[in-house]
mmCIF file of C-alpha atoms and ligand atoms in Angstrom:
data_model
loop_
_atom_site.group_PDB
_atom_site.id
_atom_site.type_symbol
_atom_site.label_atom_id
_atom_site.label_comp_id
_atom_site.label_asym_id
_atom_site.label_seq_id
_atom_site.Cartn_x
_atom_site.Cartn_y
_atom_site.Cartn_z
ATOM 1 C CA UNK R 1 23.813 31.043 33.559
ATOM 2 C CA UNK R 2 25.279 29.260 36.549
ATOM 3 C CA UNK R 3 29.082 29.593 36.676
ATOM 4 C CA UNK R 4 31.167 26.948 38.462
ATOM 5 C CA UNK R 5 28.312 24.541 37.711
ATOM 6 C CA UNK R 6 30.484 21.405 37.709
ATOM 7 C CA UNK R 7 31.974 22.144 41.133
ATOM 8 C CA UNK R 8 30.699 21.030 44.519
ATOM 9 C CA UNK R 9 28.057 23.653 45.359
ATOM 10 C CA UNK R 10 27.471 24.656 41.711
ATOM 11 C CA UNK R 11 26.411 21.119 40.775
ATOM 12 C CA UNK R 12 23.823 20.992 43.580
ATOM 13 C CA UNK R 13 22.459 24.418 42.599
ATOM 14 C CA UNK R 14 22.352 23.436 38.917
ATOM 15 C CA UNK R 15 20.541 20.143 39.613
ATOM 16 C CA UNK R 16 18.021 21.895 41.824
ATOM 17 C CA UNK R 17 17.299 24.655 39.257
ATOM 18 C CA UNK R 18 17.122 22.273 36.274
ATOM 19 C CA UNK R 19 14.749 19.979 38.159
ATOM 20 C CA UNK R 20 12.555 22.600 39.814
ATOM 21 C CA UNK R 21 12.289 25.097 36.955
ATOM 22 C CA UNK R 22 11.657 23.332 33.614
ATOM 23 C CA UNK R 23 10.871 26.705 32.024
ATOM 24 C CA UNK R 24 14.294 28.154 32.774
ATOM 25 C CA UNK R 25 16.938 27.536 30.143
ATOM 26 C CA UNK R 26 20.019 26.832 32.268
ATOM 27 C CA UNK R 27 23.490 27.423 30.849
ATOM 28 C CA UNK R 28 25.905 25.525 33.087
ATOM 29 C CA UNK R 29 29.302 27.185 32.594
ATOM 30 C CA UNK R 30 32.537 25.744 33.917
ATOM 31 C CA UNK R 31 36.209 25.713 32.944
ATOM 32 C CA UNK R 32 36.606 22.189 34.410
ATOM 33 C CA UNK R 33 39.691 22.988 36.439
ATOM 34 C CA UNK R 34 40.873 20.228 38.805
ATOM 35 C CA UNK R 35 37.753 21.043 40.910
ATOM 36 C CA UNK R 36 35.220 20.744 38.082
ATOM 37 C CA UNK R 37 33.735 17.296 37.547
ATOM 38 C CA UNK R 38 31.003 16.625 34.994
ATOM 39 C CA UNK R 39 30.160 13.355 36.715
ATOM 40 C CA UNK R 40 28.535 15.623 39.335
ATOM 41 C CA UNK R 41 25.889 16.495 36.732
ATOM 42 C CA UNK R 42 25.534 13.181 34.881
ATOM 43 C CA UNK R 43 21.976 12.594 36.132
ATOM 44 C CA UNK R 44 20.666 15.789 34.498
ATOM 45 C CA UNK R 45 22.816 15.945 31.368
ATOM 46 C CA UNK R 46 19.968 14.896 29.062
ATOM 47 C CA UNK R 47 17.386 17.335 30.429
ATOM 48 C CA UNK R 48 15.985 19.683 27.801
ATOM 49 C CA UNK R 49 16.518 22.826 29.881
ATOM 50 C CA UNK R 50 20.198 22.061 30.652
ATOM 51 C CA UNK R 51 23.141 22.989 28.493
ATOM 52 C CA UNK R 52 26.768 22.583 29.599
ATOM 53 C CA UNK R 53 29.335 25.008 28.195
ATOM 54 C CA UNK R 54 33.039 24.656 28.872
ATOM 55 C CA UNK R 55 34.539 28.120 29.240
ATOM 56 C CA UNK R 56 36.738 30.432 31.269
ATOM 57 C CA UNK R 57 35.200 33.420 33.054
ATOM 58 C CA UNK R 58 38.553 35.198 32.535
ATOM 59 C CA UNK R 59 38.232 34.905 28.722
ATOM 60 C CA UNK R 60 36.169 38.013 28.039
ATOM 61 C CA UNK R 61 35.904 37.494 24.251
ATOM 62 C CA UNK R 62 34.492 34.002 24.737
ATOM 63 C CA UNK R 63 32.174 35.122 27.526
ATOM 64 C CA UNK R 64 30.954 38.155 25.529
ATOM 65 C CA UNK R 65 29.993 35.849 22.647
ATOM 66 C CA UNK R 66 28.212 33.526 25.059
ATOM 67 C CA UNK R 67 26.268 36.405 26.647
ATOM 68 C CA UNK R 68 25.039 37.553 23.236
ATOM 69 C CA UNK R 69 24.454 34.192 21.540
ATOM 70 C CA UNK R 70 22.679 32.618 24.529
ATOM 71 C CA UNK R 71 20.952 35.822 25.608
ATOM 72 C CA UNK R 72 22.067 35.447 29.217
ATOM 73 C CA UNK R 73 19.469 37.175 31.395
ATOM 74 C CA UNK R 74 20.727 36.288 34.889
ATOM 75 C CA UNK R 75 23.945 35.046 36.438
ATOM 76 C CA UNK R 76 24.446 32.922 39.540
ATOM 77 C CA UNK R 77 28.177 33.179 39.985
ATOM 78 C CA UNK R 78 29.924 30.355 41.821
ATOM 79 C CA UNK R 79 33.033 29.841 39.663
ATOM 80 C CA UNK R 80 36.084 30.381 41.819
ATOM 81 C CA UNK R 81 39.238 28.914 43.215
ATOM 82 C CA UNK R 82 37.945 27.764 46.583
ATOM 83 C CA UNK R 83 40.559 26.077 48.765
ATOM 84 C CA UNK R 84 42.499 28.046 51.412
ATOM 85 C CA UNK R 85 45.505 25.684 51.415
ATOM 86 C CA UNK R 86 45.919 26.039 47.646
ATOM 87 C CA UNK R 87 45.656 29.826 47.980
ATOM 88 C CA UNK R 88 48.579 29.768 50.405
ATOM 89 C CA UNK R 89 50.665 27.689 47.973
ATOM 90 C CA UNK R 90 49.657 29.593 44.797
ATOM 91 C CA UNK R 91 47.759 32.860 45.428
ATOM 92 C CA UNK R 92 47.885 34.269 41.895
ATOM 93 C CA UNK R 93 45.353 31.959 40.283
ATOM 94 C CA UNK R 94 42.954 33.034 43.071
ATOM 95 C CA UNK R 95 43.489 36.678 42.181
ATOM 96 C CA UNK R 96 43.045 35.899 38.489
ATOM 97 C CA UNK R 97 39.863 33.833 38.744
ATOM 98 C CA UNK R 98 38.158 35.322 41.773
ATOM 99 C CA UNK R 99 39.002 38.999 41.311
ATOM 100 C CA UNK R 100 39.677 39.474 37.585
ATOM 101 C CA UNK R 101 37.272 36.768 36.396
ATOM 102 C CA UNK R 102 34.436 38.183 38.500
ATOM 103 C CA UNK R 103 35.212 41.729 37.320
ATOM 104 C CA UNK R 104 35.118 40.628 33.658
ATOM 105 C CA UNK R 105 31.742 38.989 34.219
ATOM 106 C CA UNK R 106 30.350 42.068 35.953
ATOM 107 C CA UNK R 107 31.457 44.234 33.071
ATOM 108 C CA UNK R 108 29.866 41.943 30.504
ATOM 109 C CA UNK R 109 26.618 41.905 32.444
ATOM 110 C CA UNK R 110 26.705 45.695 32.583
ATOM 111 C CA UNK R 111 27.362 45.904 28.807
ATOM 112 C CA UNK R 112 24.671 43.362 27.976
ATOM 113 C CA UNK R 113 21.864 44.392 30.273
ATOM 114 C CA UNK R 114 19.928 47.573 30.574
ATOM 115 C CA UNK R 115 21.427 47.937 34.041
ATOM 116 C CA UNK R 116 18.618 49.409 36.079
ATOM 117 C CA UNK R 117 16.012 47.028 34.720
ATOM 118 C CA UNK R 118 14.556 44.683 37.291
ATOM 119 C CA UNK R 119 14.553 41.895 34.677
ATOM 120 C CA UNK R 120 18.092 40.781 35.460
ATOM 121 C CA UNK R 121 20.136 39.749 38.450
ATOM 122 C CA UNK R 122 23.835 39.137 38.995
ATOM 123 C CA UNK R 123 23.956 36.912 42.065
ATOM 124 C CA UNK R 124 27.412 36.532 43.584
ATOM 125 C CA UNK R 125 28.049 33.559 45.890
ATOM 126 C CA UNK R 126 30.583 34.354 48.576
ATOM 127 C CA UNK R 127 31.947 33.129 51.872
ATOM 128 C CA UNK R 128 31.870 34.122 55.541
ATOM 129 C CA UNK R 129 35.688 34.025 55.448
ATOM 130 C CA UNK R 130 35.694 37.623 54.116
ATOM 131 C CA UNK R 131 34.836 38.765 57.676
ATOM 132 C CA UNK R 132 38.059 37.357 59.126
ATOM 133 C CA UNK R 133 38.360 35.357 62.331
ATOM 134 C CA UNK R 134 36.313 35.472 65.560
ATOM 135 C CA UNK R 135 37.527 34.984 69.122
ATOM 136 C CA UNK R 136 36.007 32.050 71.014
ATOM 137 C CA UNK R 137 33.365 34.279 72.630
ATOM 138 C CA UNK R 138 33.517 36.896 69.903
ATOM 139 C CA UNK R 139 29.879 36.883 68.780
ATOM 140 C CA UNK R 140 28.820 36.198 65.189
ATOM 141 C CA UNK R 141 29.385 37.592 61.712
ATOM 142 C CA UNK R 142 26.411 39.625 60.512
ATOM 143 C CA UNK R 143 25.925 41.568 57.289
ATOM 144 C CA UNK R 144 27.481 44.731 58.726
ATOM 145 C CA UNK R 145 30.597 43.097 60.191
ATOM 146 C CA UNK R 146 33.651 44.885 58.736
ATOM 147 C CA UNK R 147 35.615 42.883 56.177
ATOM 148 C CA UNK R 148 38.935 41.544 57.512
ATOM 149 C CA UNK R 149 40.086 38.747 55.186
ATOM 150 C CA UNK R 150 43.274 37.024 56.236
ATOM 151 C CA UNK R 151 44.108 34.323 53.650
ATOM 152 C CA UNK R 152 44.748 34.847 49.937
ATOM 153 C CA UNK R 153 41.486 32.937 49.310
ATOM 154 C CA UNK R 154 39.369 35.114 51.593
ATOM 155 C CA UNK R 155 41.111 38.293 50.390
ATOM 156 C CA UNK R 156 40.309 37.368 46.777
ATOM 157 C CA UNK R 157 36.655 36.676 47.658
ATOM 158 C CA UNK R 158 36.472 39.942 49.648
ATOM 159 C CA UNK R 159 37.863 41.791 46.603
ATOM 160 C CA UNK R 160 35.274 40.176 44.358
ATOM 161 C CA UNK R 161 32.465 41.139 46.787
ATOM 162 C CA UNK R 162 33.721 44.751 46.696
ATOM 163 C CA UNK R 163 33.772 44.672 42.875
ATOM 164 C CA UNK R 164 30.189 43.388 42.791
ATOM 165 C CA UNK R 165 29.031 46.232 45.068
ATOM 166 C CA UNK R 166 31.101 48.750 43.072
ATOM 167 C CA UNK R 167 29.350 47.743 39.828
ATOM 168 C CA UNK R 168 26.019 48.101 41.613
ATOM 169 C CA UNK R 169 26.696 51.527 43.113
ATOM 170 C CA UNK R 170 28.586 52.967 40.144
ATOM 171 C CA UNK R 171 26.766 51.496 37.154
ATOM 172 C CA UNK R 172 23.462 50.434 38.694
ATOM 173 C CA UNK R 173 24.052 46.738 37.947
ATOM 174 C CA UNK R 174 21.321 44.702 39.669
ATOM 175 C CA UNK R 175 23.165 42.480 42.149
ATOM 176 C CA UNK R 176 22.666 40.393 45.244
ATOM 177 C CA UNK R 177 25.347 38.699 47.383
ATOM 178 C CA UNK R 178 25.248 35.896 49.924
ATOM 179 C CA UNK R 179 28.070 34.937 52.288
ATOM 180 C CA UNK R 180 27.860 31.359 53.514
ATOM 181 C CA UNK R 181 29.662 29.295 56.126
ATOM 182 C CA UNK R 182 31.555 26.003 55.486
ATOM 183 C CA UNK R 183 29.588 23.552 53.338
ATOM 184 C CA UNK R 184 29.761 19.763 53.401
ATOM 185 C CA UNK R 185 27.902 17.025 51.533
ATOM 186 C CA UNK R 186 28.073 14.776 48.443
ATOM 187 C CA UNK R 187 30.385 15.661 45.535
ATOM 188 C CA UNK R 188 32.850 17.749 47.555
ATOM 189 C CA UNK R 189 36.400 17.461 46.253
ATOM 190 C CA UNK R 190 38.521 15.412 48.690
ATOM 191 C CA UNK R 191 40.882 18.247 49.547
ATOM 192 C CA UNK R 192 38.484 19.875 52.045
ATOM 193 C CA UNK R 193 38.384 18.511 55.615
ATOM 194 C CA UNK R 194 35.323 16.236 55.565
ATOM 195 C CA UNK R 195 35.691 14.433 52.191
ATOM 196 C CA UNK R 196 39.488 14.204 52.594
ATOM 197 C CA UNK R 197 39.096 12.503 55.949
ATOM 198 C CA UNK R 198 36.325 10.185 54.671
ATOM 199 C CA UNK R 199 38.629 9.118 51.841
ATOM 200 C CA UNK R 200 41.615 8.675 54.156
ATOM 201 C CA UNK R 201 39.604 6.608 56.622
ATOM 202 C CA UNK R 202 38.411 4.319 53.791
ATOM 203 C CA UNK R 203 42.027 3.942 52.652
ATOM 204 C CA UNK R 204 43.377 3.708 56.222
ATOM 205 C CA UNK R 205 45.637 6.714 55.640
ATOM 206 C CA UNK R 206 46.657 9.330 58.238
ATOM 207 C CA UNK R 207 44.196 12.108 59.161
ATOM 208 C CA UNK R 208 46.289 15.315 59.281
ATOM 209 C CA UNK R 209 44.774 17.624 61.936
ATOM 210 C CA UNK R 210 46.198 21.150 61.740
ATOM 211 C CA UNK R 211 47.510 22.455 65.081
ATOM 212 C CA UNK R 212 45.519 21.108 68.017
ATOM 213 C CA UNK R 213 42.263 20.783 66.057
ATOM 214 C CA UNK R 214 40.712 23.551 68.171
ATOM 215 C CA UNK R 215 39.657 25.818 65.290
ATOM 216 C CA UNK R 216 35.910 26.193 64.910
ATOM 217 C CA UNK R 217 33.857 26.096 61.727
ATOM 218 C CA UNK R 218 30.089 26.599 61.279
ATOM 219 C CA UNK R 219 28.953 23.703 59.061
ATOM 220 C CA UNK R 220 26.008 23.748 56.623
ATOM 221 C CA UNK R 221 24.786 20.913 54.398
ATOM 222 C CA UNK R 222 25.206 21.800 50.713
ATOM 223 C CA UNK R 223 21.493 21.162 49.982
ATOM 224 C CA UNK R 224 20.561 23.728 52.638
ATOM 225 C CA UNK R 225 22.909 26.181 50.911
ATOM 226 C CA UNK R 226 21.458 25.362 47.466
ATOM 227 C CA UNK R 227 17.984 25.993 48.861
ATOM 228 C CA UNK R 228 19.139 29.338 50.300
ATOM 229 C CA UNK R 229 20.559 30.274 46.871
ATOM 230 C CA UNK R 230 17.215 29.475 45.241
ATOM 231 C CA UNK R 231 15.391 31.686 47.757
ATOM 232 C CA UNK R 232 17.868 34.585 47.574
ATOM 233 C CA UNK R 233 17.810 34.433 43.751
ATOM 234 C CA UNK R 234 14.022 34.664 43.656
ATOM 235 C CA UNK R 235 13.236 36.803 46.697
ATOM 236 C CA UNK R 236 16.439 38.660 47.647
ATOM 237 C CA UNK R 237 16.294 42.442 47.487
ATOM 238 C CA UNK R 238 18.424 44.165 44.845
ATOM 239 C CA UNK R 239 21.764 45.383 46.231
ATOM 240 C CA UNK R 240 21.398 43.419 49.479
ATOM 241 C CA UNK R 241 23.689 40.942 51.211
ATOM 242 C CA UNK R 242 22.497 37.844 53.086
ATOM 243 C CA UNK R 243 24.525 35.736 55.491
ATOM 244 C CA UNK R 244 23.767 32.015 55.283
ATOM 245 C CA UNK R 245 24.687 29.571 58.046
ATOM 246 C CA UNK R 246 23.247 26.798 60.170
ATOM 247 C CA UNK R 247 24.051 27.872 63.773
ATOM 248 C CA UNK R 248 26.208 24.804 63.846
ATOM 249 C CA UNK R 249 29.643 25.479 65.298
ATOM 250 C CA UNK R 250 32.018 22.581 65.797
ATOM 251 C CA UNK R 251 35.662 22.324 66.853
ATOM 252 C CA UNK R 252 37.559 20.477 64.127
ATOM 253 C CA UNK R 253 38.651 17.747 66.521
ATOM 254 C CA UNK R 254 35.036 17.091 67.538
ATOM 255 C CA UNK R 255 33.972 16.831 63.876
ATOM 256 C CA UNK R 256 36.828 14.400 63.296
ATOM 257 C CA UNK R 257 35.944 12.203 66.293
ATOM 258 C CA UNK R 258 32.285 12.066 65.207
ATOM 259 C CA UNK R 259 33.379 11.209 61.664
ATOM 260 C CA UNK R 260 35.689 8.447 62.943
ATOM 261 C CA UNK R 261 32.923 6.983 65.132
ATOM 262 C CA UNK R 262 30.386 6.946 62.273
ATOM 263 C CA UNK R 263 32.922 5.490 59.830
ATOM 264 C CA UNK R 264 33.830 2.683 62.281
ATOM 265 C CA UNK R 265 30.121 1.781 62.517
ATOM 266 C CA UNK R 266 29.481 1.950 58.783
ATOM 267 C CA UNK R 267 32.659 0.064 57.818
ATOM 268 C CA UNK R 268 32.188 -2.539 60.539
ATOM 269 C CA UNK R 269 35.482 -1.610 62.085
ATOM 270 C CA UNK R 270 36.353 -1.806 65.772
ATOM 271 C CA UNK R 271 35.197 1.277 67.736
ATOM 272 C CA UNK R 272 38.247 3.578 67.937
ATOM 273 C CA UNK R 273 40.057 2.106 64.910
ATOM 274 C CA UNK R 274 39.669 5.149 62.637
ATOM 275 C CA UNK R 275 40.587 7.605 65.429
ATOM 276 C CA UNK R 276 43.992 5.907 65.567
ATOM 277 C CA UNK R 277 44.685 7.460 62.150
ATOM 278 C CA UNK R 278 44.546 11.005 63.646
ATOM 279 C CA UNK R 279 47.882 12.768 63.322
ATOM 280 C CA UNK R 280 48.435 16.301 64.658
ATOM 281 C CA UNK R 281 50.501 18.223 62.104
ATOM 282 C CA UNK R 282 51.980 21.728 61.766
ATOM 283 C CA UNK R 283 49.256 24.344 61.777
ATOM 284 C CA UNK R 284 48.093 26.113 58.604
ATOM 285 C CA UNK R 285 49.800 29.550 58.357
ATOM 286 C CA UNK R 286 47.378 32.295 59.448
ATOM 287 C CA UNK R 287 44.761 29.676 60.416
ATOM 288 C CA UNK R 288 41.519 31.532 61.266
ATOM 289 C CA UNK R 289 40.349 30.472 64.737
ATOM 290 C CA UNK R 290 36.577 30.638 64.456
ATOM 291 C CA UNK R 291 33.816 31.358 61.945
ATOM 292 C CA UNK R 292 30.190 31.708 63.073
ATOM 293 C CA UNK R 293 27.289 33.148 61.117
ATOM 294 C CA UNK R 294 24.289 35.126 62.284
ATOM 295 C CA UNK R 295 21.749 34.176 59.588
ATOM 296 C CA UNK R 296 18.788 35.985 61.151
ATOM 297 C CA UNK R 297 18.350 38.376 58.193
ATOM 298 C CA UNK R 298 17.846 35.497 55.721
ATOM 299 C CA UNK R 299 15.701 33.629 58.245
ATOM 300 C CA UNK R 300 13.468 36.581 59.069
ATOM 301 C CA UNK R 301 13.190 38.416 55.750
ATOM 302 C CA UNK R 302 13.318 35.431 53.364
ATOM 303 C CA UNK R 303 11.955 32.667 55.628
ATOM 304 C CA UNK R 304 15.000 30.510 54.869
ATOM 305 C CA UNK R 305 16.015 27.853 57.368
ATOM 306 C CA UNK R 306 18.327 24.852 57.215
ATOM 307 C CA UNK R 307 16.741 21.403 57.283
ATOM 308 C CA UNK R 308 19.653 19.108 58.145
ATOM 309 C CA UNK R 309 21.043 18.572 61.629
ATOM 310 C CA UNK R 310 24.819 18.114 61.438
ATOM 311 C CA UNK R 311 24.723 14.545 62.786
ATOM 312 C CA UNK R 312 22.127 13.506 60.187
ATOM 313 C CA UNK R 313 23.825 15.423 57.365
ATOM 314 C CA UNK R 314 27.242 13.990 58.176
ATOM 315 C CA UNK R 315 25.891 10.443 58.379
ATOM 316 C CA UNK R 316 24.136 10.799 54.996
ATOM 317 C CA UNK R 317 27.260 12.365 53.497
ATOM 318 C CA UNK R 318 29.370 9.395 54.595
ATOM 319 C CA UNK R 319 26.734 7.035 53.123
ATOM 320 C CA UNK R 320 26.949 8.908 49.812
ATOM 321 C CA UNK R 321 30.734 8.545 49.635
ATOM 322 C CA UNK R 322 30.529 4.852 50.553
ATOM 323 C CA UNK R 323 27.814 4.214 47.962
ATOM 324 C CA UNK R 324 29.723 6.195 45.315
ATOM 325 C CA UNK R 325 33.204 4.799 45.751
ATOM 326 C CA UNK R 326 33.728 4.989 41.984
ATOM 327 C CA UNK R 327 33.184 8.800 42.128
ATOM 328 C CA UNK R 328 35.879 9.034 44.800
ATOM 329 C CA UNK R 329 38.149 6.660 42.907
ATOM 330 C CA UNK R 330 37.724 8.561 39.634
ATOM 331 C CA UNK R 331 38.661 11.781 41.433
ATOM 332 C CA UNK R 332 41.638 10.392 43.321
ATOM 333 C CA UNK R 333 43.051 8.629 40.233
ATOM 334 C CA UNK R 334 42.333 11.611 37.959
ATOM 335 C CA UNK R 335 40.185 9.592 35.538
ATOM 336 C CA UNK R 336 37.202 11.952 36.165
ATOM 337 C CA UNK R 337 38.848 14.221 33.614
ATOM 338 C CA UNK R 338 37.982 11.675 30.903
ATOM 339 C CA UNK R 339 34.247 12.168 31.436
ATOM 340 C CA UNK R 340 34.119 15.437 29.509
ATOM 341 C CA UNK R 341 36.094 13.980 26.592
ATOM 342 C CA UNK R 342 33.899 10.874 26.472
ATOM 343 C CA UNK R 343 30.506 12.520 26.825
ATOM 344 C CA UNK R 344 31.040 15.822 25.059
ATOM 345 C CA UNK R 345 33.880 15.591 22.555
ATOM 346 C CA UNK R 346 32.521 12.292 21.192
ATOM 347 C CA UNK R 347 29.185 13.955 20.669
ATOM 348 C CA UNK R 348 30.886 16.858 18.863
ATOM 349 C CA UNK R 349 32.472 14.291 16.513
ATOM 350 C CA UNK R 350 29.066 12.805 15.806
ATOM 351 C CA UNK R 351 27.614 16.229 15.026
ATOM 352 C CA UNK R 352 30.535 17.036 12.719
ATOM 353 C CA UNK R 353 30.349 13.769 10.774
HETATM 354 P P1 NAD B 401 34.642 24.168 43.881
HETATM 355 O O1 NAD B 401 36.111 24.422 43.927
HETATM 356 O O2 NAD B 401 34.129 22.814 44.188
HETATM 357 O O3 NAD B 401 34.054 24.580 42.458
HETATM 358 C C1 NAD B 401 34.480 25.718 41.753
HETATM 359 C C2 NAD B 401 34.130 25.502 40.284
HETATM 360 O O4 NAD B 401 34.537 26.670 39.556
HETATM 361 C C3 NAD B 401 34.845 24.309 39.655
HETATM 362 O O5 NAD B 401 33.918 23.506 38.963
HETATM 363 C C4 NAD B 401 35.834 24.942 38.689
HETATM 364 O O6 NAD B 401 36.095 24.156 37.534
HETATM 365 C C5 NAD B 401 35.134 26.244 38.338
HETATM 366 N N1 NAD B 401 36.075 27.287 37.886
HETATM 367 C C6 NAD B 401 37.260 27.635 38.451
HETATM 368 N N2 NAD B 401 37.852 28.593 37.718
HETATM 369 C C7 NAD B 401 37.021 28.865 36.668
HETATM 370 C C8 NAD B 401 37.089 29.768 35.584
HETATM 371 N N3 NAD B 401 38.135 30.582 35.403
HETATM 372 N N4 NAD B 401 36.057 29.808 34.702
HETATM 373 C C9 NAD B 401 34.983 28.981 34.861
HETATM 374 N N5 NAD B 401 34.881 28.084 35.867
HETATM 375 C C10 NAD B 401 35.895 28.033 36.772
HETATM 376 O O7 NAD B 401 34.020 25.261 44.874
HETATM 377 P P2 NAD B 401 32.714 25.191 45.770
HETATM 378 O O8 NAD B 401 33.091 24.701 47.103
HETATM 379 O O9 NAD B 401 31.628 24.553 45.009
HETATM 380 O O10 NAD B 401 32.413 26.753 45.901
HETATM 381 C C11 NAD B 401 31.617 27.435 44.947
HETATM 382 C C12 NAD B 401 31.497 28.896 45.338
HETATM 383 O O11 NAD B 401 30.936 29.014 46.639
HETATM 384 C C13 NAD B 401 32.845 29.617 45.387
HETATM 385 O O12 NAD B 401 32.655 30.911 44.873
HETATM 386 C C14 NAD B 401 33.172 29.655 46.859
HETATM 387 O O13 NAD B 401 33.972 30.779 47.184
HETATM 388 C C15 NAD B 401 31.789 29.774 47.473
HETATM 389 N N6 NAD B 401 31.650 29.212 48.832
HETATM 390 C C16 NAD B 401 32.097 27.955 49.115
HETATM 391 C C17 NAD B 401 31.920 27.438 50.393
HETATM 392 C C18 NAD B 401 32.374 26.050 50.739
HETATM 393 O O14 NAD B 401 32.326 25.663 51.910
HETATM 394 N N7 NAD B 401 32.766 25.223 49.796
HETATM 395 C C19 NAD B 401 31.306 28.223 51.374
HETATM 396 C C20 NAD B 401 30.861 29.513 51.038
HETATM 397 C C21 NAD B 401 31.032 29.994 49.756
HETATM 398 P P1 TYD B 402 38.744 23.317 54.927
HETATM 399 O O1 TYD B 402 37.816 22.196 54.634
HETATM 400 O O2 TYD B 402 40.002 23.438 54.145
HETATM 401 O O3 TYD B 402 37.882 24.659 54.858
HETATM 402 P P2 TYD B 402 38.262 26.189 55.319
HETATM 403 O O4 TYD B 402 39.734 26.291 55.440
HETATM 404 O O5 TYD B 402 37.722 27.013 54.190
HETATM 405 O O6 TYD B 402 37.534 26.399 56.609
HETATM 406 O O7 TYD B 402 39.158 23.217 56.457
HETATM 407 C C1 TYD B 402 38.206 23.172 57.501
HETATM 408 C C2 TYD B 402 38.978 23.175 58.817
HETATM 409 O O8 TYD B 402 39.719 21.950 58.930
HETATM 410 C C3 TYD B 402 39.998 24.296 58.903
HETATM 411 O O9 TYD B 402 40.045 24.783 60.240
HETATM 412 C C4 TYD B 402 41.311 23.622 58.566
HETATM 413 C C5 TYD B 402 41.128 22.207 59.057
HETATM 414 N N1 TYD B 402 41.831 21.154 58.287
HETATM 415 C C6 TYD B 402 42.663 20.232 58.937
HETATM 416 O O10 TYD B 402 42.842 20.278 60.184
HETATM 417 N N2 TYD B 402 43.294 19.277 58.198
HETATM 418 C C7 TYD B 402 43.142 19.207 56.839
HETATM 419 O O11 TYD B 402 43.768 18.299 56.193
HETATM 420 C C8 TYD B 402 42.267 20.137 56.179
HETATM 421 C C9 TYD B 402 42.085 20.090 54.693
HETATM 422 C C10 TYD B 402 41.637 21.086 56.951
#
């Protein structure tokens, strides 16, 4: 079972598993919150080894039934509330989904599996934001960096990581965790920096840069992350944590200028036109200065390495958004919510007739 399968990273992981492993029976579980979009999975929806289930990880009765009826053997857990700005505006749904939802799932896995058996794995997908914020020359996050989360989002993910390890140490649940840096790529909801700015440049709307744009993020293409998840799932050692990142630190303002330059070229606009949309706005409260990952453990012990350079990945990402304007339009107008009703509820009617 892959939870959060209709979200940004979950949809890439689901597509990759369904395509690469025809013998796996994949249950793609998602509540379809504002961030879940079944259009992300439309190209694999008829595959024999793919089954979408709409459900809430916080609904333990529903999830218990699913575990038993579908004989869930392994979990790759991505379902979460994922945006820092939303966590500042409304922290409680983050605590509910990320902390309580994850804890419910862990407990079900413990109930359902003979815990110490090596036949199962509960793989928890987490973020580098649990480690807090680095100074400009403050080194890198590695797997033994002390947790120091500073936003409601990162605190909820840190709590869920602790719960995962607690279920491992206390009950012997077979787990593995990876903590990844900022992802970008196709299908990302246009609330995060890169897709929001791509959308705003297309629509000639302002580009709101928080503070002076000097904060640093370590960017990784989503397909490189999905590949890391595949490798950790198959080769990761039980109970271990792996940091995933592309050694690719960028100041926000530099990302934005590169994005503006590429968009001007691709939209045939005058050089410098998109950059005129940049607007410096009030900083995000508690804005972490810098994230940077030391991924040497995953590179050395699992032979994982990223394939995309940032310039190439960003250019391809822009191309994807320009070639899939209807995806962006469906999301920004809200009509993407109709996809589930059209594809799935109609089919239910047919079955019931
Ligand atoms: P996303 O917001 O795009 O997707 C999250 C998905 O979870 C959505 O499809 C949503 O419908 C689903 N969901 C939310 N609440 C649910 C619930 N109660 N029950 C079932 N499904 C529910 O997020 P994303 O960017 O794809 O991130 C996926 C995971 O990876 C998260 O756990 C996130 O913390 C982690 N992560 C993200 C990044 C990043 O840069 N985006 C980096 C590192 C780690
Ligand atoms: P975001 O994509 O929200 O990811 P995270 O907060 O998890 O790192 O933001 C990436 C960086 O871009 C972060 O430093 C905040 C900044 N940012 C802006 O300057 N303006 C925006 O409108 C957004 C959404 C983010």
